[in-house]
mmCIF file of C-alpha atoms in Angstrom:
data_model
loop_
_atom_site.group_PDB
_atom_site.id
_atom_site.type_symbol
_atom_site.label_atom_id
_atom_site.label_comp_id
_atom_site.label_asym_id
_atom_site.label_seq_id
_atom_site.Cartn_x
_atom_site.Cartn_y
_atom_site.Cartn_z
ATOM 1 C CA UNK A 1 -5.269 -1.198 19.763
ATOM 2 C CA UNK A 2 -5.792 -1.082 16.021
ATOM 3 C CA UNK A 3 -4.492 0.963 13.121
ATOM 4 C CA UNK A 4 -7.210 2.876 11.264
ATOM 5 C CA UNK A 5 -7.259 4.747 7.975
ATOM 6 C CA UNK A 6 -10.374 6.722 7.083
ATOM 7 C CA UNK A 7 -10.940 8.571 3.828
ATOM 8 C CA UNK A 8 -13.445 11.431 3.589
ATOM 9 C CA UNK A 9 -14.458 13.766 0.796
ATOM 10 C CA UNK A 10 -12.966 17.264 0.860
ATOM 11 C CA UNK A 11 -9.981 18.800 2.598
ATOM 12 C CA UNK A 12 -10.520 18.846 6.348
ATOM 13 C CA UNK A 13 -8.783 21.688 8.184
ATOM 14 C CA UNK A 14 -5.774 20.336 10.149
ATOM 15 C CA UNK A 15 -7.028 22.232 13.238
ATOM 16 C CA UNK A 16 -9.573 19.400 13.698
ATOM 17 C CA UNK A 17 -6.812 16.812 14.345
ATOM 18 C CA UNK A 18 -6.854 17.244 18.147
ATOM 19 C CA UNK A 19 -10.637 16.900 18.321
ATOM 20 C CA UNK A 20 -10.377 13.804 16.114
ATOM 21 C CA UNK A 21 -8.316 11.847 18.647
ATOM 22 C CA UNK A 22 -5.013 13.241 17.364
ATOM 23 C CA UNK A 23 -5.300 11.479 14.014
ATOM 24 C CA UNK A 24 -2.931 12.532 11.236
ATOM 25 C CA UNK A 25 -4.647 14.311 8.345
ATOM 26 C CA UNK A 26 -3.293 14.009 4.816
ATOM 27 C CA UNK A 27 -4.824 15.926 1.899
ATOM 28 C CA UNK A 28 -4.855 14.269 -1.513
ATOM 29 C CA UNK A 29 -4.779 15.962 -4.906
ATOM 30 C CA UNK A 30 -8.263 14.664 -5.684
ATOM 31 C CA UNK A 31 -9.839 16.691 -2.841
ATOM 32 C CA UNK A 32 -9.973 13.986 -0.195
ATOM 33 C CA UNK A 33 -8.599 13.770 3.330
ATOM 34 C CA UNK A 34 -7.043 10.606 4.717
ATOM 35 C CA UNK A 35 -7.104 10.339 8.510
ATOM 36 C CA UNK A 36 -4.761 7.789 10.044
ATOM 37 C CA UNK A 37 -4.117 6.801 13.612
ATOM 38 C CA UNK A 38 -4.750 4.264 16.339
ATOM 39 C CA UNK A 39 -7.972 3.446 18.193
ATOM 40 C CA UNK A 40 -8.258 1.357 21.325
ATOM 41 C CA UNK A 41 -11.226 -0.700 20.107
ATOM 42 C CA UNK A 42 -14.246 -0.725 17.798
ATOM 43 C CA UNK A 43 -16.197 1.490 20.181
ATOM 44 C CA UNK A 44 -13.545 4.206 19.806
ATOM 45 C CA UNK A 45 -13.713 3.767 16.028
ATOM 46 C CA UNK A 46 -17.477 4.292 16.041
ATOM 47 C CA UNK A 47 -17.002 7.396 18.200
ATOM 48 C CA UNK A 48 -14.537 8.806 15.682
ATOM 49 C CA UNK A 49 -16.881 8.049 12.780
ATOM 50 C CA UNK A 50 -19.650 9.804 14.730
ATOM 51 C CA UNK A 51 -17.490 12.925 14.966
ATOM 52 C CA UNK A 52 -16.935 12.852 11.208
ATOM 53 C CA UNK A 53 -20.700 12.540 10.718
ATOM 54 C CA UNK A 54 -21.227 15.491 13.081
ATOM 55 C CA UNK A 55 -18.946 17.556 10.817
ATOM 56 C CA UNK A 56 -21.111 16.581 7.833
ATOM 57 C CA UNK A 57 -18.256 14.821 6.028
ATOM 58 C CA UNK A 58 -18.924 12.231 3.346
ATOM 59 C CA UNK A 59 -17.275 8.965 4.374
ATOM 60 C CA UNK A 60 -15.515 7.242 1.477
ATOM 61 C CA UNK A 61 -13.709 4.335 3.154
ATOM 62 C CA UNK A 62 -12.592 2.892 6.482
ATOM 63 C CA UNK A 63 -9.710 0.455 6.879
ATOM 64 C CA UNK A 64 -9.444 -1.112 10.352
ATOM 65 C CA UNK A 65 -6.398 -3.339 10.851
ATOM 66 C CA UNK A 66 -5.875 -5.101 14.178
ATOM 67 C CA UNK A 67 -2.926 -7.063 12.837
ATOM 68 C CA UNK A 68 -0.952 -3.920 11.906
ATOM 69 C CA UNK A 69 0.125 -3.483 15.530
ATOM 70 C CA UNK A 70 1.114 -7.113 16.021
ATOM 71 C CA UNK A 71 -1.825 -8.060 18.210
ATOM 72 C CA UNK A 72 -2.733 -11.684 18.629
ATOM 73 C CA UNK A 73 -6.299 -11.852 17.296
ATOM 74 C CA UNK A 74 -6.513 -15.651 17.464
ATOM 75 C CA UNK A 75 -7.618 -15.635 21.084
ATOM 76 C CA UNK A 76 -4.734 -17.821 22.260
#
């Protein structure tokens, strides 16, 4: 499980949150939407990004942080 924060251009209607894996949507004053939530793995992240592409949204940034949930990423 990993914490993800995705920023897209424009204000995305909050009704899309369920379809977007239940991510939280936050609108900024500069007409962007920040989606934040948890994905199970990189495959789930790519699926979410695919949904954003399907909606025709311009992707600004993606922050994927495995360490935010206290996972051991060292392999030990």
